mmCIF file of C-alpha atoms in Angstrom:
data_model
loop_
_atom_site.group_PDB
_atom_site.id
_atom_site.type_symbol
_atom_site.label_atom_id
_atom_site.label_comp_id
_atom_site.label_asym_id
_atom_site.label_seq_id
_atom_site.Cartn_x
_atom_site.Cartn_y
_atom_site.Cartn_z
ATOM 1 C CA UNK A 134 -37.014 -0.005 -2.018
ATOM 2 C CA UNK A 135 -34.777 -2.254 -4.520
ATOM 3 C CA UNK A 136 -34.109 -5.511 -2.986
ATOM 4 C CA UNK A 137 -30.073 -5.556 -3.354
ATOM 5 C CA UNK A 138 -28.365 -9.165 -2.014
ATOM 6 C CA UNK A 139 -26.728 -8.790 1.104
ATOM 7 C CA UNK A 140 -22.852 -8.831 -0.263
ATOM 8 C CA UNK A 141 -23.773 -5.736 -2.237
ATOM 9 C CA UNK A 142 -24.731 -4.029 0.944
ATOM 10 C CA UNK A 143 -21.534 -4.970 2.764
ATOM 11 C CA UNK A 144 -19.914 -2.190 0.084
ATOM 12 C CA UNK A 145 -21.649 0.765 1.562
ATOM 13 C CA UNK A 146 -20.261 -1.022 5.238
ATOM 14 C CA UNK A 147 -16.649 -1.079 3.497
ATOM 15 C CA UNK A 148 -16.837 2.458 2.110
ATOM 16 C CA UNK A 149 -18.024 3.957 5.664
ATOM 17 C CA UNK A 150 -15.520 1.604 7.352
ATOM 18 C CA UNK A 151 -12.643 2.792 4.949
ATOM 19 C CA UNK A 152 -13.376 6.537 5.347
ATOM 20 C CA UNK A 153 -13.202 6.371 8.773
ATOM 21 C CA UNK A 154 -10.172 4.508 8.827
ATOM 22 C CA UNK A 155 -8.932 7.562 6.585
ATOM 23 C CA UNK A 156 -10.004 9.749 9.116
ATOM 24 C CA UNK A 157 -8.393 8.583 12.066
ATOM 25 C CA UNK A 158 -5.149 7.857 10.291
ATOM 26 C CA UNK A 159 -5.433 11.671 9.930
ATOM 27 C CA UNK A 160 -6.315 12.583 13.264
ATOM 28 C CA UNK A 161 -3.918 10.253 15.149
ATOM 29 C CA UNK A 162 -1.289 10.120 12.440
ATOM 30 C CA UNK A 163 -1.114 13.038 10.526
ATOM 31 C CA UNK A 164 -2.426 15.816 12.482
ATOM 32 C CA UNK A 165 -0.642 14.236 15.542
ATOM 33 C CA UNK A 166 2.337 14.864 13.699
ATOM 34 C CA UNK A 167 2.216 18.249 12.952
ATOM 35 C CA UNK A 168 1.160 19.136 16.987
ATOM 36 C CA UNK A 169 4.484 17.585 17.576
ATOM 37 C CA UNK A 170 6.379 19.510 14.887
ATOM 38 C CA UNK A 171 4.324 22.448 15.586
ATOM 39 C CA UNK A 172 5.458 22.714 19.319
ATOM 40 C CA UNK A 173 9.103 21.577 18.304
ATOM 41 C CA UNK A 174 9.714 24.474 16.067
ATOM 42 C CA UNK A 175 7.322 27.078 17.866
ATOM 43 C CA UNK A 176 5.052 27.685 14.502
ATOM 44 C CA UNK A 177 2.985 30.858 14.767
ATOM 45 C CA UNK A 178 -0.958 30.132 15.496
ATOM 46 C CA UNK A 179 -1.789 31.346 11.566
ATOM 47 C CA UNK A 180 0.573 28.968 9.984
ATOM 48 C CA UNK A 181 -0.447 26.206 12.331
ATOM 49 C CA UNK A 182 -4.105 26.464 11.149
ATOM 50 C CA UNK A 183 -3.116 26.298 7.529
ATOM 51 C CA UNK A 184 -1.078 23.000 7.971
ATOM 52 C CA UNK A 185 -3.668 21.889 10.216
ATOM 53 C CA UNK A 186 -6.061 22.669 6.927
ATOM 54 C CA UNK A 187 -4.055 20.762 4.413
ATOM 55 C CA UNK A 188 -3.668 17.659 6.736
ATOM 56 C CA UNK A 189 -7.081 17.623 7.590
ATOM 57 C CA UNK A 190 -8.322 17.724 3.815
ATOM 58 C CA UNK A 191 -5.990 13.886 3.102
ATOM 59 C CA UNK A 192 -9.277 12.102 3.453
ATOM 60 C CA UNK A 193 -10.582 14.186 0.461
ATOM 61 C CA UNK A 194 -7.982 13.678 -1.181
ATOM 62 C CA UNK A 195 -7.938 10.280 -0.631
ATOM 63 C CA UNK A 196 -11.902 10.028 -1.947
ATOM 64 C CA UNK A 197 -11.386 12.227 -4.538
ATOM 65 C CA UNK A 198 -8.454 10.304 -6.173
ATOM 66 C CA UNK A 199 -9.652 7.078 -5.362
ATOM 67 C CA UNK A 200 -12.606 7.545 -7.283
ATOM 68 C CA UNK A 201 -11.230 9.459 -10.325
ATOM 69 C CA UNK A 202 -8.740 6.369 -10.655
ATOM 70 C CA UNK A 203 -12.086 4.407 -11.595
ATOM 71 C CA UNK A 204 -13.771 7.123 -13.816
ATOM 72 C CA UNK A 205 -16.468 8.570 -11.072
ATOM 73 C CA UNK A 206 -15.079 12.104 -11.635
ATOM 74 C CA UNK A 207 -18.699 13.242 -10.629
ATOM 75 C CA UNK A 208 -17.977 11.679 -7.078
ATOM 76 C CA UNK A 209 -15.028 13.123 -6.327
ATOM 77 C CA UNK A 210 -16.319 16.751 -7.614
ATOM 78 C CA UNK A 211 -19.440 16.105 -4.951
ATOM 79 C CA UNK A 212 -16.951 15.164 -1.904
ATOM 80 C CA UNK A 213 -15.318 18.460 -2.200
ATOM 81 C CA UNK A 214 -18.397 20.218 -2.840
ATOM 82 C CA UNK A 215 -19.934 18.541 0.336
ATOM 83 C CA UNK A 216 -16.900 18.671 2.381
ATOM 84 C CA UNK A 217 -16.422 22.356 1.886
ATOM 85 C CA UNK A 218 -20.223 23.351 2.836
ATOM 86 C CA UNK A 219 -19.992 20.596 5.441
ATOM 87 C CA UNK A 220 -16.640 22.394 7.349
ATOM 88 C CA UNK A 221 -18.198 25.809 7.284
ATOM 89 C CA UNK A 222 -20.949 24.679 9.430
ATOM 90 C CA UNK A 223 -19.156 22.796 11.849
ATOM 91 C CA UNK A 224 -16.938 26.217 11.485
ATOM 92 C CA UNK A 225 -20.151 27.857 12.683
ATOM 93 C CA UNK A 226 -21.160 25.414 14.745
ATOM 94 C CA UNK A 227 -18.029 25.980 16.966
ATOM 95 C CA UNK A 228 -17.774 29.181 16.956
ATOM 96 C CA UNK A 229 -21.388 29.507 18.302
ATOM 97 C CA UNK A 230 -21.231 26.630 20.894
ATOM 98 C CA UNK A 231 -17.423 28.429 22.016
ATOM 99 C CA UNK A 232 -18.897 31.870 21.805
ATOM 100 C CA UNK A 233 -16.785 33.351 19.675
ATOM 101 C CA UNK A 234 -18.474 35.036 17.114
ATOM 102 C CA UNK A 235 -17.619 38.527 18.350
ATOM 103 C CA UNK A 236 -14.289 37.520 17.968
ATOM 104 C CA UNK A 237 -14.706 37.455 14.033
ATOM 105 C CA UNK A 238 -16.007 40.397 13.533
ATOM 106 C CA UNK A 239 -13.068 41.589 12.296
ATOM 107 C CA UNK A 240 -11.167 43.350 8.729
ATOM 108 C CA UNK A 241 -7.843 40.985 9.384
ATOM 109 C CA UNK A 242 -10.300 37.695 8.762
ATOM 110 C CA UNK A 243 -12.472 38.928 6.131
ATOM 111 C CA UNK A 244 -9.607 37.681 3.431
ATOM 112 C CA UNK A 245 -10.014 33.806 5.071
ATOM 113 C CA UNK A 246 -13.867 34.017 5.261
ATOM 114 C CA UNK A 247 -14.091 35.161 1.788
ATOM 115 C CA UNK A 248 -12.213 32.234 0.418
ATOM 116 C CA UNK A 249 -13.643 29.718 2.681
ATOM 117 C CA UNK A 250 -17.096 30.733 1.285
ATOM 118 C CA UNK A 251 -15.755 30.953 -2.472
ATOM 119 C CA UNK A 252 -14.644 27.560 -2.385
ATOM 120 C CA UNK A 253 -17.976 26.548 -1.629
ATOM 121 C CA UNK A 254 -19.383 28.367 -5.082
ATOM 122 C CA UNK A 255 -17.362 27.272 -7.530
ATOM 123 C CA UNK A 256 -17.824 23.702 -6.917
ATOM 124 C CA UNK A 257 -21.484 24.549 -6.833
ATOM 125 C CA UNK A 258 -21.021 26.470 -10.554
ATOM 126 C CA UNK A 259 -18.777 23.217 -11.528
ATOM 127 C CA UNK A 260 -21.870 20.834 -10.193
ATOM 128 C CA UNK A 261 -23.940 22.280 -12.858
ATOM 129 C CA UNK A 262 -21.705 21.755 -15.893
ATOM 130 C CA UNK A 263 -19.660 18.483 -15.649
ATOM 131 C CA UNK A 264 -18.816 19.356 -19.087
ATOM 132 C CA UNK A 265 -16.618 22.177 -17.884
ATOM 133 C CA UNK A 266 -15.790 20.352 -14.401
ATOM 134 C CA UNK A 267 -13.456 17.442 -16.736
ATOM 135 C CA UNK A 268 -11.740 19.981 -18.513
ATOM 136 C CA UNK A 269 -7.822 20.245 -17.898
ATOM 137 C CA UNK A 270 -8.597 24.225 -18.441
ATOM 138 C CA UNK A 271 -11.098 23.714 -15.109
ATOM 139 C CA UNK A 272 -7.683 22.219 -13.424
ATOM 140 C CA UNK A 273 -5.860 24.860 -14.462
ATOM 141 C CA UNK A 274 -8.444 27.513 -13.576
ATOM 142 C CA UNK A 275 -8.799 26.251 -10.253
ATOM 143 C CA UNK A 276 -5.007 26.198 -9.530
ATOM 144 C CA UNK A 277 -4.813 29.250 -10.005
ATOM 145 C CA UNK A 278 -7.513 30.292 -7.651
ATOM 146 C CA UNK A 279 -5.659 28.539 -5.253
ATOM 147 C CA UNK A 280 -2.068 30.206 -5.688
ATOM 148 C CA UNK A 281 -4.430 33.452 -6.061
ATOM 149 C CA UNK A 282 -5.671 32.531 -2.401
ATOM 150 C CA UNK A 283 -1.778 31.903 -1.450
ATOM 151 C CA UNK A 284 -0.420 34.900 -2.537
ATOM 152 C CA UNK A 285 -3.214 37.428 -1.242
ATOM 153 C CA UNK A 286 -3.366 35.454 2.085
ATOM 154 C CA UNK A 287 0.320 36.436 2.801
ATOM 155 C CA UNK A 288 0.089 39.901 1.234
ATOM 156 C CA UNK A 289 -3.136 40.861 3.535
ATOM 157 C CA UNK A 290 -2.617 38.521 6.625
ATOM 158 C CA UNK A 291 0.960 37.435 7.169
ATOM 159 C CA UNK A 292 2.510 35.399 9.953
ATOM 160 C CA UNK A 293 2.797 36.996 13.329
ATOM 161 C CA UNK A 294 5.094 34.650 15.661
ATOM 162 C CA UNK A 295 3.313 34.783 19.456
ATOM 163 C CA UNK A 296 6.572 34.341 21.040
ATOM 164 C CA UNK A 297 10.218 34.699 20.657
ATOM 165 C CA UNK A 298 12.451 31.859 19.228
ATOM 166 C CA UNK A 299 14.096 30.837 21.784
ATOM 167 C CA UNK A 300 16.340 27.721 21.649
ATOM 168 C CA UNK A 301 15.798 26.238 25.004
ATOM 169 C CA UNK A 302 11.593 26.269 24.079
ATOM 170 C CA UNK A 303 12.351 23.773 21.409
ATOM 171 C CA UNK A 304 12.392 20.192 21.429
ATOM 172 C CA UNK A 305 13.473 18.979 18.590
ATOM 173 C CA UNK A 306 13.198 15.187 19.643
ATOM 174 C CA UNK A 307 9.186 16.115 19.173
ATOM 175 C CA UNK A 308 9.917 17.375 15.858
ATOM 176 C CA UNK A 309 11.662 13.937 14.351
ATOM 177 C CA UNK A 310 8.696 12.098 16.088
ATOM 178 C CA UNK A 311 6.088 14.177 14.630
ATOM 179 C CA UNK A 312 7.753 13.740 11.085
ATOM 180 C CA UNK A 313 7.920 10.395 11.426
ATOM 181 C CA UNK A 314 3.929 9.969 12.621
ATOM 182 C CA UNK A 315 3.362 11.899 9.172
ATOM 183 C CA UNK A 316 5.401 9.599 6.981
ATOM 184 C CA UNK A 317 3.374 6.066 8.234
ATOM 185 C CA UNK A 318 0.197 8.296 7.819
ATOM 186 C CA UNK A 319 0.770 9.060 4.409
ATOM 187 C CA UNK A 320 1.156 5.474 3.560
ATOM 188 C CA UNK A 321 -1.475 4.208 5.279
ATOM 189 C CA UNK A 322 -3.884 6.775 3.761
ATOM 190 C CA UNK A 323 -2.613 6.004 0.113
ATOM 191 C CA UNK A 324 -3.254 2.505 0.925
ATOM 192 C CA UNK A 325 -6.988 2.849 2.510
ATOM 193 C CA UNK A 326 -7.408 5.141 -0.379
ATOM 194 C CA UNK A 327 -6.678 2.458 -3.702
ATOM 195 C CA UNK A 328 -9.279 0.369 -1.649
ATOM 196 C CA UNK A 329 -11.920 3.305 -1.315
ATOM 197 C CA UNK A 330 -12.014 4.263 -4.882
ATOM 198 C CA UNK A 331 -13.154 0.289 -6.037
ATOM 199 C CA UNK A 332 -15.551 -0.363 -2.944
ATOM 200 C CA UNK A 333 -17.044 3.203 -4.712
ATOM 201 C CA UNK A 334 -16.817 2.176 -8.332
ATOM 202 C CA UNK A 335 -18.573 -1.405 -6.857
ATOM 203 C CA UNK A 336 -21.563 1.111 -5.616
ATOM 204 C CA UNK A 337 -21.621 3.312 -8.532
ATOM 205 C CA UNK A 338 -21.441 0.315 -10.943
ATOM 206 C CA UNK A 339 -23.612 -2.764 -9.041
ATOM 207 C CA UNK A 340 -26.139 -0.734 -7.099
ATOM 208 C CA UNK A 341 -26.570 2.295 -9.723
ATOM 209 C CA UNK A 342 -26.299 4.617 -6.699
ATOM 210 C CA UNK A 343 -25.491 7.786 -8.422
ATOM 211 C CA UNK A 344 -22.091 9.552 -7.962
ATOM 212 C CA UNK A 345 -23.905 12.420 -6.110
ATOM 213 C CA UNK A 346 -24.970 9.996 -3.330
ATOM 214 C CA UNK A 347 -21.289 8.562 -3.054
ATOM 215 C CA UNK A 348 -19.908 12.086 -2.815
ATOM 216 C CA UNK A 349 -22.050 13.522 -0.026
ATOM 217 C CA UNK A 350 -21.416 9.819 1.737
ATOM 218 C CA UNK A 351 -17.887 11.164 1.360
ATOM 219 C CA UNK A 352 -17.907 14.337 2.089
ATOM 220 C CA UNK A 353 -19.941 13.674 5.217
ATOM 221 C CA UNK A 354 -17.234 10.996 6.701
ATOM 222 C CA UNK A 355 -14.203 13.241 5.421
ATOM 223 C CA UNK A 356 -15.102 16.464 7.357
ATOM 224 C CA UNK A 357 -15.048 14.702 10.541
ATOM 225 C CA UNK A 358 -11.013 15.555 11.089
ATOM 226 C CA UNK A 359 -12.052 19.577 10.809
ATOM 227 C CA UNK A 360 -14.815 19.005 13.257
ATOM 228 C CA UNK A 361 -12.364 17.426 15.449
ATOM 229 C CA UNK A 362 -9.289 20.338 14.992
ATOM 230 C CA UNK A 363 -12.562 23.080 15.196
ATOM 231 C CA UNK A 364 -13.638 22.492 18.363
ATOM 232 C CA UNK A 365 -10.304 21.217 20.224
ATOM 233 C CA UNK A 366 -8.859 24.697 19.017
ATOM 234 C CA UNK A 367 -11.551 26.574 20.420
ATOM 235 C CA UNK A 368 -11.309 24.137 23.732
ATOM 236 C CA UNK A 369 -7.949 24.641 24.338
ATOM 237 C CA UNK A 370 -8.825 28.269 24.069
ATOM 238 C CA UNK A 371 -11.944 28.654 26.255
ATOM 239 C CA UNK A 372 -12.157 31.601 28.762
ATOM 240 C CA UNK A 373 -9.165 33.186 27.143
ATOM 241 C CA UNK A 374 -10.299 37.010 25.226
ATOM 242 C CA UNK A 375 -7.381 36.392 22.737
ATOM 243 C CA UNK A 376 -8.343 35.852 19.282
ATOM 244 C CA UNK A 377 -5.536 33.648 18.309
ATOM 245 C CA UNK A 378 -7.986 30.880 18.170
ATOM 246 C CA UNK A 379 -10.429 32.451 16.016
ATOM 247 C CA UNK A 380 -7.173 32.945 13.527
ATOM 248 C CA UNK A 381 -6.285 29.092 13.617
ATOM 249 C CA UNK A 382 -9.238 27.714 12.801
ATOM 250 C CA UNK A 383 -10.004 30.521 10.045
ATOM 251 C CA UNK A 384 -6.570 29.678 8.653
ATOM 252 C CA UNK A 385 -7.987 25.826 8.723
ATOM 253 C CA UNK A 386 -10.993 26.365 7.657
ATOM 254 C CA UNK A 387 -9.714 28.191 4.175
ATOM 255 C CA UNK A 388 -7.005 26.039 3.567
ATOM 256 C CA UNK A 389 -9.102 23.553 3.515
ATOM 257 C CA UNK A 390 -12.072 24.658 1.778
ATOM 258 C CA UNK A 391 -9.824 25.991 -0.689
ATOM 259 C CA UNK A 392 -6.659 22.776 -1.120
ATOM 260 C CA UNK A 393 -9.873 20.616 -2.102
ATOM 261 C CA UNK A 394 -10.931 22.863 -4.589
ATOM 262 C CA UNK A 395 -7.581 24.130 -5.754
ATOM 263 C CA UNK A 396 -5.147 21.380 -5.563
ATOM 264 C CA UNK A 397 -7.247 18.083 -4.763
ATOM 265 C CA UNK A 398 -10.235 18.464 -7.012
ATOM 266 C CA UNK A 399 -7.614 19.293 -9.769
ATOM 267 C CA UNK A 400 -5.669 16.200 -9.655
ATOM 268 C CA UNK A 401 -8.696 14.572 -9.091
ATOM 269 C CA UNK A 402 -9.426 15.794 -13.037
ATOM 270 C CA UNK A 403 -5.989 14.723 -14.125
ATOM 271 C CA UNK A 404 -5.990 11.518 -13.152
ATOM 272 C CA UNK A 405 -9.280 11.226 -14.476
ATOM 273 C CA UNK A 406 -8.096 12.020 -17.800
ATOM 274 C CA UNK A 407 -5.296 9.678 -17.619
ATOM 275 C CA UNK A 408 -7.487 6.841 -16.631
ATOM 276 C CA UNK A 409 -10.114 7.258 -19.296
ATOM 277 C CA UNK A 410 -8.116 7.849 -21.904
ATOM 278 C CA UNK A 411 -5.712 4.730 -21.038
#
């Protein structure tokens, strides 16, 4: 084992420490938020797990950027790679300890658990060829996988509002707190992430740990927000025979899988660009 000086260890203790700070700003912050607005404007259970998705994919977004800023494209690629296979098995993981795998045997989820599991292979065709995973065309490409995933996702699985909109169920002093919890998240995850991307760059650079390593580190820290949605979904919903859960955390689970490889990896290659070629 290389003998590195103890200062250069304390950056692997500052990258853990930062990406869990990213995660519980997004679990207490951001995701708190939506609950709020989510119960102040009665959101059906599909379009809840999508929001839930995007929220709980900040902390890749927060790796990914954070280390394309400093040229370690290959780390950023890795975190979404790692983050994607690492939610579908706490995905499984849930739905086996909740029982609920009957549940999803069915036509109406086959368009989420296709793209879930696509956004796991292209990163892994994109691992392969960094060549082709720094292209702007890749950006592009991916893009429109993910406005592909948009548009087919309403056409085969729209909305369907549980319950009536009824004025007095709202309470819309929930809503302007929940908005607010997602506004001081925000910051505070664009601040942990400018310090994320140089602790990574330090461990990339100093300690020649390659960008694969960093990634899975990432990946690894960042899926901890789905874990925590997965299972509290399928709490909430224990001993009930309703699938509304199942649809939830599907509807997480793909827009999750598929915003890191359609929207975050893709300004992770933009920015990239921009900062090499500055």
């Amino acid at each position: 084992m290389a003998n590195y000086p103890m200062g250069e260890y304390l950056d692997f203790l500052w990258l853990v420490l930062l990406g869990i700070a990213v995660v519980l700003i997004t679990r207490w912050l951001l995701i708190g938020g939506i609950e709020l607005t989510s119960q102040a404007w009665r959101m059906p259970r599909k379009v809840q797990g999508q929001i839930m998705g995007y929220a709980t994919s900040a902390p890749e977004l927060v790796g990914t950027v954070g280390t394309a800023a400093k040229g370690l494209l290959g780390a950023g690629l890795w975190n979404v790679a790692a983050s994607n296979i690492i939610n579908l098995f706490l995905f499984i993981a849930a739905v086996i300890y909740f029982r609920r795998a009957k549940l999803l045997v069915q036509r109406k989820f086959a368009d989420e658990i296709g793209f879930a599991i696509g956004a796991i292979l292209v990163p892994a065709v994109l691992v392969l060829n960094m060549q082709w995973a720094k292209s702007p065309w890749a950006a592009a490409g991916l893009f429109a996988f993910f406005v592909l995933y948009l548009v087919l996702d309403k056409k085969l699985n729209p909305p369907d509002p549980e319950t009536e909109d009824i004025e007095d169920s709202k309470d819309p002093s929930k809503g302007h707190k929940g908005i607010l919890l997602i506004a001081i998240g925000i910051v505070g995850i664009i601040f942990a992430g400018k310090y994320l991307g140089i602790v990574a760059e330090s461990i990339v650079n100093d300690l020649s740990v390659p960008e694969w390593a960093v990634g899975w580190i990432l990946g690894f820290i960042t899926s901890l927000p789905e874990m925590t949605s997965f299972f509290a979904v399928f709490a909430l919903a224990k001993g009930m025979e309703s699938d509304e859960s199942c649809q939830q955390n599907l509807d997480n689970l793909a827009a999750s899988n598929m915003s890191n490889v359609g929207l975050i990896y893709p300004i992770g290659i933009i920015i990239f660009l921009v900062a090499t070629r500055a």
